[in-house]
Each structure stands twice: as C-alpha cells, then as structure tokens.
CSV table of C-alpha atoms and ligand atoms in Angstrom, one decimal:
chain,number,residue,atom,x,y,z
N,1,MET,CA,117.2,98.4,266.7
N,2,LYS,CA,115.6,98.9,263.0
N,3,LYS,CA,114.5,95.6,261.3
N,4,THR,CA,112.4,95.1,258.3
N,5,ILE,CA,110.3,92.0,258.3
N,6,VAL,CA,108.4,90.3,256.1
N,7,ILE,CA,105.6,88.2,257.3
N,8,THR,CA,103.9,86.0,254.5
N,9,GLY,CA,100.6,84.4,255.1
N,10,GLY,CA,99.6,87.5,257.8
N,11,ALA,CA,96.2,87.8,256.2
N,12,GLY,CA,95.4,83.9,257.5
N,13,PHE,CA,94.7,82.5,260.9
N,14,ILE,CA,97.9,82.3,262.7
N,15,GLY,CA,99.8,84.8,260.3
N,16,SER,CA,97.8,87.7,261.8
N,17,HIS,CA,97.9,86.8,265.2
N,18,VAL,CA,101.7,86.7,264.5
N,19,VAL,CA,101.7,90.4,262.6
N,20,ARG,CA,99.4,92.0,265.4
N,21,LEU,CA,101.8,90.8,267.9
N,22,PHE,CA,104.9,92.1,266.1
N,23,VAL,CA,103.2,95.5,264.8
N,24,ASN,CA,102.5,96.3,268.5
N,25,LYS,CA,105.0,95.0,270.6
N,26,TYR,CA,107.9,96.2,268.0
N,27,PRO,CA,106.9,99.8,266.6
N,28,GLU,CA,110.9,100.2,265.7
N,29,TYR,CA,110.3,97.2,263.3
N,30,ARG,CA,108.8,97.6,259.9
N,31,ILE,CA,106.2,94.9,259.3
N,32,ILE,CA,104.9,93.8,255.7
N,33,ASN,CA,102.2,91.8,255.5
N,34,LEU,CA,102.7,89.3,252.2
N,35,ASP,CA,99.8,87.7,251.2
N,36,LYS,CA,98.0,86.3,248.2
N,37,LEU,CA,94.6,86.6,249.6
N,38,THR,CA,93.5,83.2,248.7
N,39,TYR,CA,90.2,82.1,250.1
N,40,ALA,CA,91.9,81.8,253.4
N,41,GLY,CA,93.2,85.2,253.6
N,42,ASN,CA,91.0,87.9,254.9
N,43,LEU,CA,92.0,91.6,255.7
N,44,ALA,CA,89.5,92.2,258.6
N,45,ASN,CA,91.6,89.7,261.1
N,46,LEU,CA,94.2,92.7,261.0
N,47,LYS,CA,91.7,95.9,261.2
N,48,ASP,CA,92.7,96.9,264.2
N,49,ILE,CA,96.4,97.5,263.3
N,50,GLU,CA,96.0,98.3,259.7
N,51,ASP,CA,96.7,102.1,260.3
N,52,LYS,CA,100.0,101.5,262.1
N,53,PRO,CA,103.0,103.6,261.0
N,54,ASN,CA,104.9,100.6,260.9
N,55,TYR,CA,102.9,98.1,259.1
N,56,ARG,CA,102.5,97.8,255.3
N,57,PHE,CA,100.3,95.2,253.1
N,58,VAL,CA,101.4,93.9,249.8
N,59,ARG,CA,99.1,91.7,247.8
N,60,MET,CA,101.7,89.2,246.4
N,61,ASP,CA,102.2,85.4,245.8
N,62,ILE,CA,105.0,83.6,247.0
N,63,CYS,CA,105.6,82.1,244.0
N,64,ASP,CA,106.3,85.5,242.2
N,65,PHE,CA,110.0,85.2,242.6
N,66,GLU,CA,110.4,88.3,240.7
N,67,GLY,CA,107.9,90.5,242.8
N,68,ILE,CA,109.4,89.1,245.9
N,69,TYR,CA,113.3,89.9,244.9
N,70,LYS,CA,112.3,93.3,243.7
N,71,LEU,CA,110.2,94.0,247.2
N,72,MET,CA,113.2,92.7,249.3
N,73,GLN,CA,115.4,95.2,247.1
N,74,ASP,CA,113.1,98.3,247.3
N,75,GLU,CA,112.5,97.4,250.9
N,76,HIS,CA,115.8,96.4,252.5
N,77,VAL,CA,114.5,93.2,253.8
N,78,ASP,CA,116.2,91.7,257.0
N,79,GLY,CA,113.9,89.0,257.8
N,80,ILE,CA,111.3,86.6,256.9
N,81,ILE,CA,108.7,85.1,258.9
N,82,HIS,CA,107.2,82.6,256.7
N,83,LEU,CA,103.4,81.1,257.0
N,84,ALA,CA,101.8,81.2,253.8
N,85,ALA,CA,100.8,77.9,252.6
N,86,GLU,CA,97.8,76.0,251.7
N,87,SER,CA,96.5,74.4,255.2
N,88,HIS,CA,93.7,72.5,255.2
N,89,VAL,CA,94.2,68.8,254.7
N,90,ASP,CA,90.8,67.7,253.5
N,91,ARG,CA,91.6,70.1,250.4
N,92,SER,CA,94.9,68.6,249.8
N,93,ILE,CA,93.2,65.6,249.0
N,94,LYS,CA,91.1,66.9,246.4
N,95,ASP,CA,93.3,69.0,245.1
N,96,PRO,CA,97.1,68.0,245.9
N,97,PHE,CA,98.5,70.1,242.8
N,98,THR,CA,97.8,73.5,244.8
N,99,PHE,CA,99.7,72.0,247.6
N,100,ALA,CA,102.6,71.7,245.7
N,101,GLN,CA,102.8,74.5,243.9
N,102,THR,CA,102.3,76.7,246.8
N,103,ASN,CA,104.0,75.1,249.9
N,104,VAL,CA,106.7,73.5,247.8
N,105,MET,CA,107.4,76.2,244.6
N,106,GLY,CA,106.2,79.3,247.0
N,107,THR,CA,108.6,78.3,249.4
N,108,LEU,CA,111.6,77.9,247.1
N,109,SER,CA,110.8,81.0,245.2
N,110,LEU,CA,110.9,82.9,248.8
N,111,LEU,CA,114.1,81.0,249.2
N,112,GLN,CA,115.8,81.8,245.9
N,113,ALA,CA,114.5,85.7,246.1
N,114,ALA,CA,116.6,86.1,250.0
N,115,LYS,CA,119.3,84.2,248.8
N,116,ALA,CA,119.8,86.1,245.7
N,117,TYR,CA,119.1,89.6,247.5
N,118,TRP,CA,120.9,88.8,250.7
N,119,GLU,CA,123.8,87.5,248.9
N,120,SER,CA,124.5,90.8,247.1
N,121,LEU,CA,124.5,93.0,250.2
N,122,PRO,CA,128.4,93.7,251.4
N,123,GLU,CA,127.0,91.8,254.6
N,124,LYS,CA,125.4,89.1,253.1
N,125,TYR,CA,123.9,87.0,255.5
N,126,GLU,CA,124.9,89.0,258.7
N,127,GLY,CA,121.9,89.4,260.9
N,128,LYS,CA,119.6,88.3,258.6
N,129,ARG,CA,117.1,85.4,259.1
N,130,PHE,CA,114.7,82.8,257.3
N,131,TYR,CA,112.1,81.2,259.6
N,132,HIS,CA,109.9,78.8,258.5
N,133,ILE,CA,106.7,77.7,260.0
N,134,SER,CA,105.6,73.9,259.7
N,135,THR,CA,103.6,71.7,261.2
N,136,ASP,CA,103.7,68.5,263.5
N,137,GLU,CA,101.9,66.6,261.0
N,138,VAL,CA,105.5,66.1,258.6
N,139,TYR,CA,106.0,63.4,261.6
N,140,GLY,CA,103.0,61.0,260.5
N,141,ALA,CA,101.1,59.6,263.3
N,142,LEU,CA,101.3,58.0,266.8
N,143,GLU,CA,100.0,55.1,267.9
N,144,MET,CA,97.5,55.2,270.9
N,145,THR,CA,99.9,52.3,273.0
N,146,HIS,CA,99.3,52.7,277.0
N,147,PRO,CA,101.6,51.2,279.7
N,148,ASP,CA,100.8,48.2,281.6
N,149,GLY,CA,97.4,48.0,279.8
N,150,ILE,CA,96.3,51.9,281.5
N,151,GLU,CA,93.4,52.9,279.2
N,152,PRO,CA,94.5,56.2,277.6
N,153,PRO,CA,94.5,59.0,278.7
N,154,PHE,CA,97.1,58.4,281.3
N,155,SER,CA,98.9,60.7,283.4
N,156,THR,CA,102.9,60.8,282.2
N,157,LYS,CA,105.6,63.3,282.8
N,158,ALA,CA,107.4,65.1,280.0
N,159,SER,CA,111.2,65.7,279.6
N,160,SER,CA,110.6,69.2,280.9
N,161,GLY,CA,109.6,67.7,284.3
N,162,LYS,CA,106.0,68.5,284.1
N,163,HIS,CA,102.9,66.1,284.2
N,164,HIS,CA,100.5,65.9,281.6
N,165,LEU,CA,97.6,63.2,280.1
N,166,ALA,CA,98.6,61.6,277.2
N,167,TYR,CA,97.1,58.7,275.0
N,168,GLY,CA,100.5,57.2,274.0
N,169,GLU,CA,103.9,56.6,274.9
N,170,LYS,CA,105.5,58.0,272.1
N,171,PHE,CA,105.9,62.1,271.4
N,172,PHE,CA,106.7,63.7,268.3
N,173,THR,CA,110.1,65.2,269.0
N,174,GLU,CA,112.6,66.9,266.7
N,175,GLU,CA,115.2,63.7,266.0
N,176,LEU,CA,112.3,61.8,264.5
N,177,LYS,CA,112.0,61.2,260.9
N,178,TYR,CA,109.7,62.4,258.6
N,179,GLN,CA,106.7,60.3,257.2
N,180,PRO,CA,103.8,62.5,256.1
N,181,HIS,CA,100.9,61.0,255.2
N,182,SER,CA,98.7,63.5,253.4
N,183,PRO,CA,99.5,65.8,250.3
N,184,TYR,CA,99.7,68.6,252.7
N,185,SER,CA,101.8,67.6,254.9
N,186,ALA,CA,103.9,66.0,252.0
N,187,ALA,CA,104.0,69.5,250.7
N,188,LYS,CA,105.1,70.9,253.9
N,189,ALA,CA,107.6,68.2,254.4
N,190,SER,CA,109.2,68.8,251.3
N,191,SER,CA,109.4,72.7,251.7
N,192,ASP,CA,110.8,71.7,255.3
N,193,HIS,CA,113.6,69.9,253.5
N,194,PHE,CA,114.5,73.0,251.1
N,195,VAL,CA,115.1,75.2,254.0
N,196,ARG,CA,117.3,73.0,255.4
N,197,ALA,CA,119.2,72.5,252.6
N,198,PHE,CA,119.6,76.5,251.9
N,199,HIS,CA,121.1,76.6,255.2
N,200,ASP,CA,123.4,73.3,254.6
N,201,THR,CA,124.2,74.4,251.1
N,202,PHE,CA,124.5,78.3,250.8
N,203,GLY,CA,124.8,79.3,254.8
N,204,MET,CA,121.4,81.1,255.0
N,205,PRO,CA,120.3,81.5,258.3
N,206,THR,CA,117.2,79.3,258.7
N,207,ILE,CA,115.0,78.0,261.3
N,208,VAL,CA,112.0,75.6,260.8
N,209,THR,CA,109.5,75.1,264.0
N,210,ASN,CA,106.7,72.5,263.7
N,211,CYS,CA,103.9,73.4,265.7
N,212,SER,CA,100.6,71.3,266.6
N,213,ASN,CA,96.9,72.3,266.1
N,214,ASN,CA,96.1,75.6,266.6
N,215,TYR,CA,93.0,77.3,268.0
N,216,GLY,CA,91.7,80.5,268.6
N,217,PRO,CA,90.2,83.9,266.6
N,218,TYR,CA,90.3,84.5,263.1
N,219,GLN,CA,90.3,80.6,262.3
N,220,PHE,CA,89.0,80.2,258.7
N,221,PRO,CA,85.3,77.7,259.5
N,222,GLU,CA,86.6,75.0,257.4
N,223,LYS,CA,88.7,73.7,260.5
N,224,LEU,CA,86.7,71.8,263.5
N,225,ILE,CA,86.7,74.2,266.3
N,226,PRO,CA,85.1,77.3,264.4
N,227,LEU,CA,82.9,74.9,262.1
N,228,PHE,CA,81.6,73.3,264.6
N,229,ILE,CA,81.3,76.2,267.0
N,230,ASN,CA,79.2,78.3,264.1
N,231,ASN,CA,77.0,74.9,263.2
N,232,ILE,CA,76.1,74.4,267.0
N,233,ARG,CA,74.8,78.2,267.1
N,234,HIS,CA,72.8,77.3,264.1
N,235,ARG,CA,71.6,74.0,265.2
N,236,LYS,CA,73.4,72.3,262.0
N,237,ALA,CA,74.8,68.7,262.0
N,238,LEU,CA,78.1,68.7,263.3
N,239,PRO,CA,80.3,66.0,260.7
N,240,VAL,CA,82.7,64.0,263.0
N,241,TYR,CA,84.7,62.0,260.9
N,242,GLY,CA,85.1,58.0,261.7
N,243,LYS,CA,84.4,57.5,265.0
N,244,GLY,CA,85.4,60.7,266.6
N,245,GLU,CA,88.4,58.9,268.3
N,246,ASN,CA,91.6,60.6,266.5
N,247,VAL,CA,93.7,62.6,269.0
N,248,ARG,CA,95.1,66.1,268.5
N,249,ASP,CA,97.4,68.3,270.3
N,250,TRP,CA,96.0,71.5,270.9
N,251,LEU,CA,97.4,75.0,271.3
N,252,TYR,CA,96.1,78.5,271.6
N,253,VAL,CA,97.0,80.6,268.8
N,254,GLU,CA,98.4,83.4,270.8
N,255,ASP,CA,100.9,81.2,272.5
N,256,HIS,CA,102.0,79.9,268.9
N,257,ALA,CA,102.8,83.6,267.9
N,258,ARG,CA,104.7,84.5,271.1
N,259,ALA,CA,106.3,81.2,270.5
N,260,ILE,CA,107.3,82.7,266.9
N,261,ASP,CA,108.5,85.8,268.3
N,262,THR,CA,111.0,84.1,270.8
N,263,ILE,CA,112.0,82.0,268.2
N,264,PHE,CA,113.0,84.6,265.5
N,265,HIS,CA,114.7,86.7,268.3
N,266,LYS,CA,116.6,83.8,270.3
N,267,GLY,CA,116.6,80.5,268.6
N,268,LYS,CA,119.5,79.2,267.2
N,269,ILE,CA,120.2,79.1,263.4
N,270,ALA,CA,120.1,75.8,261.6
N,271,GLU,CA,117.7,74.5,264.7
N,272,THR,CA,114.3,73.0,264.8
N,273,TYR,CA,111.9,73.6,267.5
N,274,ASN,CA,108.6,71.9,268.4
N,275,ILE,CA,106.0,73.7,269.6
N,276,GLY,CA,103.0,72.4,271.1
N,277,GLY,CA,101.3,72.4,274.6
N,278,PHE,CA,100.7,68.5,276.1
N,279,ASN,CA,97.4,69.3,275.5
N,280,GLU,CA,95.7,66.0,273.8
N,281,TRP,CA,92.2,65.7,273.2
N,282,LYS,CA,90.0,63.1,271.3
N,283,ASN,CA,88.1,64.9,268.5
N,284,ILE,CA,84.7,63.9,270.1
N,285,ASP,CA,85.7,64.5,273.5
N,286,ILE,CA,86.9,68.4,272.3
N,287,ILE,CA,83.2,68.4,270.5
N,288,LYS,CA,81.4,67.7,273.6
N,289,VAL,CA,82.9,70.6,275.4
N,290,LEU,CA,82.3,72.9,272.6
N,291,ILE,CA,78.7,71.7,272.5
N,292,ASN,CA,78.2,72.1,276.4
N,293,THR,CA,80.2,75.7,276.2
N,294,VAL,CA,78.2,77.2,272.8
N,295,ASP,CA,74.8,75.8,274.8
N,296,ARG,CA,75.7,77.4,278.1
N,297,LEU,CA,76.8,80.7,276.8
N,298,LEU,CA,73.8,81.2,274.5
N,299,GLY,CA,71.4,80.3,277.5
N,300,ARG,CA,70.2,77.0,276.3
N,301,PRO,CA,70.0,73.9,278.6
N,302,GLU,CA,74.0,72.5,278.9
N,303,GLY,CA,74.5,69.8,276.3
N,304,GLN,CA,70.8,70.0,274.3
N,305,ASP,CA,72.6,70.0,271.0
N,306,MET,CA,74.6,66.8,271.5
N,307,ASP,CA,71.9,65.4,268.8
N,308,LEU,CA,73.7,67.4,266.4
N,309,ILE,CA,76.8,64.8,266.4
N,310,THR,CA,76.7,62.9,263.2
N,311,TYR,CA,79.2,60.2,262.4
N,312,VAL,CA,80.2,60.8,258.8
N,313,THR,CA,82.9,58.9,256.4
N,314,ASP,CA,86.2,59.0,257.5
N,315,ARG,CA,89.0,61.2,256.5
N,316,ALA,CA,91.4,59.4,253.6
N,317,GLY,CA,94.2,58.4,255.4
N,318,HIS,CA,93.2,60.1,258.9
N,319,ASP,CA,96.3,60.3,261.0
N,320,LEU,CA,95.5,58.9,264.5
N,321,ARG,CA,97.3,60.6,266.7
N,322,TYR,CA,99.4,63.8,267.2
N,323,ALA,CA,101.5,64.9,270.0
N,324,ILE,CA,104.2,67.2,270.2
N,325,ASP,CA,107.0,67.1,273.0
N,326,SER,CA,107.9,70.8,272.9
N,327,SER,CA,110.7,70.3,276.0
N,328,LYS,CA,113.6,71.5,273.6
N,329,LEU,CA,111.9,75.2,273.1
N,330,GLN,CA,110.8,74.8,277.1
N,331,LYS,CA,114.1,74.4,278.2
N,332,GLU,CA,116.2,76.3,275.9
N,333,LEU,CA,114.3,79.0,275.3
N,334,GLY,CA,112.2,79.3,278.3
N,335,TRP,CA,108.7,79.8,276.2
N,336,GLU,CA,105.6,78.3,278.0
N,337,PRO,CA,102.1,77.9,276.9
N,338,SER,CA,100.1,80.9,279.0
N,339,LEU,CA,96.5,79.4,279.0
N,340,GLN,CA,94.9,76.4,280.2
N,341,PHE,CA,92.8,74.6,277.6
N,342,GLU,CA,89.6,75.3,279.7
N,343,GLU,CA,90.7,78.7,279.7
N,344,GLY,CA,91.4,79.1,276.0
N,345,ILE,CA,88.6,77.3,275.0
N,346,GLU,CA,85.9,79.2,276.5
N,347,LYS,CA,88.0,82.4,275.3
N,348,THR,CA,87.2,80.8,271.9
N,349,VAL,CA,84.0,80.2,271.7
N,350,ARG,CA,83.0,83.7,273.2
N,351,TRP,CA,84.7,85.1,270.4
N,352,TYR,CA,83.4,83.4,267.9
N,353,LEU,CA,80.1,84.1,269.5
N,354,ASP,CA,80.7,87.8,270.0
N,355,ASN,CA,82.0,88.1,266.4
N,356,GLN,CA,79.2,86.7,264.5
N,357,GLU,CA,79.8,89.5,261.6
N,358,TRP,CA,83.2,88.2,261.1
N,359,MET,CA,81.5,84.7,260.8
N,360,ASP,CA,78.8,86.1,258.6
N,361,ASN,CA,81.1,87.6,256.3
N,362,VAL,CA,83.1,84.7,256.0
N,363,THR,CA,80.6,82.2,255.4
N,364,SER,CA,78.8,84.7,252.5
N,365,GLY,CA,82.2,85.7,250.9
N,366,ASP,CA,81.5,89.1,251.8
N,367,TYR,CA,85.2,89.2,253.0
N,368,GLN,CA,86.7,89.0,249.7
N,369,ASN,CA,85.4,92.5,248.8
N,370,TYR,CA,87.4,94.1,251.9
N,371,TYR,CA,90.8,94.3,249.7
N,372,GLU,CA,89.4,96.4,247.2
N,373,SER,CA,87.5,98.9,249.3
N,374,MET,CA,90.4,99.7,251.5
N,375,TYR,CA,93.2,99.4,249.0
N,376,GLY,CA,91.4,100.1,246.1
N,377,GLY,CA,92.8,97.3,243.9
N,378,ARG,CA,96.2,98.7,244.5
F,408,NAD,P1,95.7,79.8,257.0
F,408,NAD,O1,95.0,78.9,255.6
F,408,NAD,O2,94.6,80.4,257.8
F,408,NAD,O3,96.6,81.0,256.0
F,408,NAD,C1,97.3,81.0,255.0
F,408,NAD,C2,97.4,82.4,254.8
F,408,NAD,O4,98.4,82.5,253.6
F,408,NAD,C3,96.2,83.1,254.3
F,408,NAD,O5,96.4,84.5,254.2
F,408,NAD,C4,96.4,82.7,252.4
F,408,NAD,O6,95.5,83.9,252.1
F,408,NAD,C5,98.3,82.9,252.3
F,408,NAD,N1,98.5,82.1,250.9
F,408,NAD,C6,98.3,80.9,250.4
F,408,NAD,N2,98.4,81.1,249.4
F,408,NAD,C7,99.5,81.8,249.5
F,408,NAD,C8,100.5,82.1,248.3
F,408,NAD,N3,100.6,81.5,247.1
F,408,NAD,N4,100.9,83.1,248.1
F,408,NAD,C9,100.7,84.2,249.5
F,408,NAD,N5,100.2,83.7,250.3
F,408,NAD,C10,99.5,82.7,250.1
F,408,NAD,O7,96.9,79.1,257.6
F,408,NAD,P2,97.2,78.9,258.9
F,408,NAD,O8,96.1,77.7,259.8
F,408,NAD,O9,97.0,80.2,259.7
F,408,NAD,O10,98.4,78.7,259.1
F,408,NAD,C11,99.5,79.5,258.9
F,408,NAD,C12,101.1,78.6,258.9
F,408,NAD,O11,100.9,77.7,259.8
F,408,NAD,C13,100.9,77.3,257.7
F,408,NAD,O12,102.1,77.1,256.8
F,408,NAD,C14,100.7,76.1,258.5
F,408,NAD,O13,101.4,75.0,257.5
F,408,NAD,C15,101.5,76.1,259.7
F,408,NAD,N6,100.7,75.8,260.8
F,408,NAD,C16,99.2,75.9,261.0
F,408,NAD,C17,98.6,75.2,262.0
F,408,NAD,C18,97.1,74.9,262.4
F,408,NAD,O14,96.4,74.6,263.3
F,408,NAD,N7,96.5,76.0,261.5
F,408,NAD,C19,99.7,74.1,262.8
F,408,NAD,C20,100.8,74.1,262.7
F,408,NAD,C21,101.4,74.4,261.2
F,409,DAU,O1,98.4,69.5,263.5
F,409,DAU,C1,98.6,70.8,262.9
F,409,DAU,C2,98.0,71.0,261.7
F,409,DAU,O2,96.5,71.1,262.3
F,409,DAU,C3,98.2,71.8,260.8
F,409,DAU,O3,99.2,71.6,260.4
F,409,DAU,C4,96.9,72.4,259.6
F,409,DAU,O4,97.4,73.0,259.1
F,409,DAU,C5,95.8,72.6,260.2
F,409,DAU,O5,94.5,72.7,259.6
F,409,DAU,C6,95.0,71.2,261.4
F,409,DAU,O6,95.3,70.3,260.5
F,409,DAU,P1,94.0,68.9,261.2
F,409,DAU,O7,93.3,67.8,259.7
F,409,DAU,O8,94.3,68.1,262.2
F,409,DAU,O9,92.9,70.1,261.5
F,409,DAU,P2,91.5,70.2,261.2
F,409,DAU,O10,90.6,71.1,261.8
F,409,DAU,O11,90.9,69.9,260.1
F,409,DAU,O12,90.5,69.0,262.0
F,409,DAU,C7,90.9,68.5,263.3
F,409,DAU,C8,90.2,67.2,263.4
F,409,DAU,O13,89.1,66.8,263.6
F,409,DAU,C9,90.9,66.1,262.4
F,409,DAU,O14,91.3,64.7,263.2
F,409,DAU,C10,89.7,65.8,261.8
F,409,DAU,C11,88.4,66.2,262.5
F,409,DAU,N1,87.6,66.8,261.8
F,409,DAU,C12,87.6,67.9,261.0
F,409,DAU,C13,86.6,68.3,260.0
F,409,DAU,C14,86.7,69.7,259.6
F,409,DAU,C15,86.0,66.4,261.9
F,409,DAU,O15,85.7,65.3,262.4
F,409,DAU,N2,85.1,66.6,261.2
F,409,DAU,C16,85.3,67.9,260.5
F,409,DAU,O16,84.4,68.6,259.9
C-alpha cells in the first residue's frame, strides 16, 4: 500500500538508520526526511540512499508549525516517525532552553500540525499514525541491588523467559512512573506526555517507544562509544566520568531501527513499548572492551592503551543504572535483537576505523558543508 511518511531527525544517528531501512525495504512508500541539520545532523550518513526515487530530504525545524502543516498538505502525509531531538545529556546540563524548545515545543508543533491536517481530511485519523521515539531515561535511574548478597552482575531470567546478566533486580517496565533527572530526560518526558495527551484528548493515533542506549555506525562522536574509539585510535585521553561504575543497557542501532519498523506497522495505537536487548554493562568494562578491540584491529599489543583511561569529575546528576525490560515487545510483536553484543561492538569498532574520512569530516566540521554542495542551499 502506498504511504507517505515523514521521518524527523533522519540525518542524525538513529534516524539515518531508520530512513535507510524504510527507503530500501518499502519502495512503495514515499519517505520524507525532515531535519533542521543542527550540529548533530549529517546528510553524509545517507549518501547510499540519497538518489533513491522514494526519498526526499527537507530542511526544516520541527518548531516551524506553518512549514510542517504546509508540507503535510502538499505531500499528503499519512504517518510521522518522530526522532528529531536534542539528544546529548551533557549539552542539556549546559543549555536546557534549547532542549525544552526542540524536544517539547518542537514535538508540540508537529502534533498540532498533524492534528490540523488530518482533521481536515474526510477520513480524519483513519490510516494515520504519529509514532514518537523516546528514551529509557524518562524512568529515572535504577539501583544496583542484588539478591542474597551476590555481587552484580548476576544471572537472572527476564519475564520473556530468557536468561541474562543484570546489575540489579528492578527493570524499567512500561508501567513505571516517570522520574526524569536531567534537563534532557525532563524535556523528553514532557514531549511523551504531550503525545499521549493528543491521543487522549483528540483521538490522534499515537504510539510511544522508550529505548535504551544505542551504539553503531554514524553516531556523533560526543557520545561515549564513538568518542572513545576515536580517542583510542589517536592515543588521546579517555575522560571517564566518576568511577566508571554507571551501568547502561546497550542495543545495536539497526536492531532499534527494526523494532521501529515492527512497531510502526504492528504496534497497537496508544500503547507504549520499551525497546532494549537485556545487555547491561558498566562503563569501565565497555571502555576496556573498546581499548582491547581497537588495539587488536590496529595491530597494537592488546591492552596497550589502558593508560589512556583518565577519571574526571562526574556528570552532574549522573544516573546510576538503566536497564530496560523489553518483554512486552518481544512477546506481543515478536521482535528480538539480532546481534550479540560482542559481535555488534566488533562491527562498530571496525566501522569507525574503516570510515576515518567520515570521522574526520565530523570532527573538522566539514560535514556541515555537505548540504550546500548537495542541495545548493535549496
Ligand atoms: P542525534 O542527536 O544523533 O540526531 C538528532 C537529529 O535531530 C539530528 O539530525 C538533528 O539535526 C535533528 N534535529 C535536532 N533539532 C531539530 C529541530 N529543531 N528540527 C528538526 N530536526 C532537528 O540523536 P539520536 O541519538 O539519533 O536520537 C534520535 C532520537 O532517539 C531522539 O529523540 C532521542 O531522544 C532518541 N533516543 C536516542 C537514544 C540513543 O542512544 N542515541 C536512545 C533512545 C532514544
Ligand atoms: O539511555 C538512552 C540515552 O542514551 C539516550 O536517550 C541519549 O540520547 C543518549 O545520548 C544516551 O545517553 P547517555 O548519557 O547514557 O549516553 P552517553 O554516551 O553520553 O554516556 C554513556 C555513559 O558514559 C554515561 O554513563 C556517561 C559516560 N560517559 C560519557 C561520555 C561522553 C563518560 O564516562 N565519559 C564521556 O566522555
């Protein structure tokens, strides 16, 4: 069936994987990548699909209500997959206003534009969908408790029936109340509430998903994994916040994109789904894996670069542990992560080492000229 779908934030890390998946998998769909191209947007992430006939890029701010409303009318938009956001916690601590503006007001302006357009159609909301991509950080932070004095990580069984290692007994489930701590997660939480309010008040067909930390190709090198891979390569210090004891739950980005595809097509309206791979790691342990992998792939003695580890002042309000329970998604919609972490991290390190040009373009700022050269300022 033909559909026109706007994917916001498609020039960013996760968005570029979602755009690529949809453009390649659904030639019958028209995919519009709507992105403002902030520092985090990089059209070079989509070089391989930019000439496909079912793809169009539109440079626009999600806060531009008029622009979005007109685009929806002109293009007869059926669905929105909303990823555009300010996404880096450290930046939100320095500049919360931008996070409220983009993540809250931007989401609201998209919702209002979609409401105005869809309600003007004879079929109203029939066949329409507003899918909002959120984060596990809205649930706050989990403790590192362990049963019977066992030192974490310990083996436990998820409600999906599978065994995995965990650093605590509690997990983020869809029923948990929101307790965001950072300005980033507070803004994301607020946007999630607006999305649900548009379903409850106006009957808009919305879905919200909350995902754990993603890793993989095309991530902006301000985030832990690409930053540290690049620093290890160039033998630069690795700034570990606090003691490196914080736990994150890591998912390969293409598995997140596949989950988004599954949920967009099969998810129930008004539902929330948590997305994660039951894959908890302490930062310091991941950092050691990165060092060993980069060293091995570059032909250096494995572990040689451990001396780059530099403990620095902790992030303000640093959440201790995130751990997603994705049993609902696994049981109800049959999604599962496809990659083991060892395989995913090896693939990721290789990708950054093999794509030094991409990294150099980003770190030098040259990537910001790509739009002008491709689209001539249109
Ligand atoms: P990113 O920072 O890599 O990309 C964000 C994209 O949004 C960029 O292309 C940027 O240009 C665009 N953008 C920013 N402000 C905009 C605006 N006002 N108008 C239009 N476009 C704008 O982010 P990411 O890591 O790919 O995250 C994407 C989404 O997924 C975010 O909503 C984030 O909260 C969520 N999320 C991220 C992770 C993660 O681990 N990265 C995990 C769970 C959820
Ligand atoms: O959980 C999902 C979230 O994951 C997403 O919603 C966010 O958009 C995404 O940025 C990510 O947030 P984190 O704060 O967990 O990711 P980040 O890569 O910034 O940091 C991962 C961990 O590593 C965190 O505990 C902080 C630590 N860290 C990070 C950096 C950049 C360091 O120790 N040193 C660093 O230099």
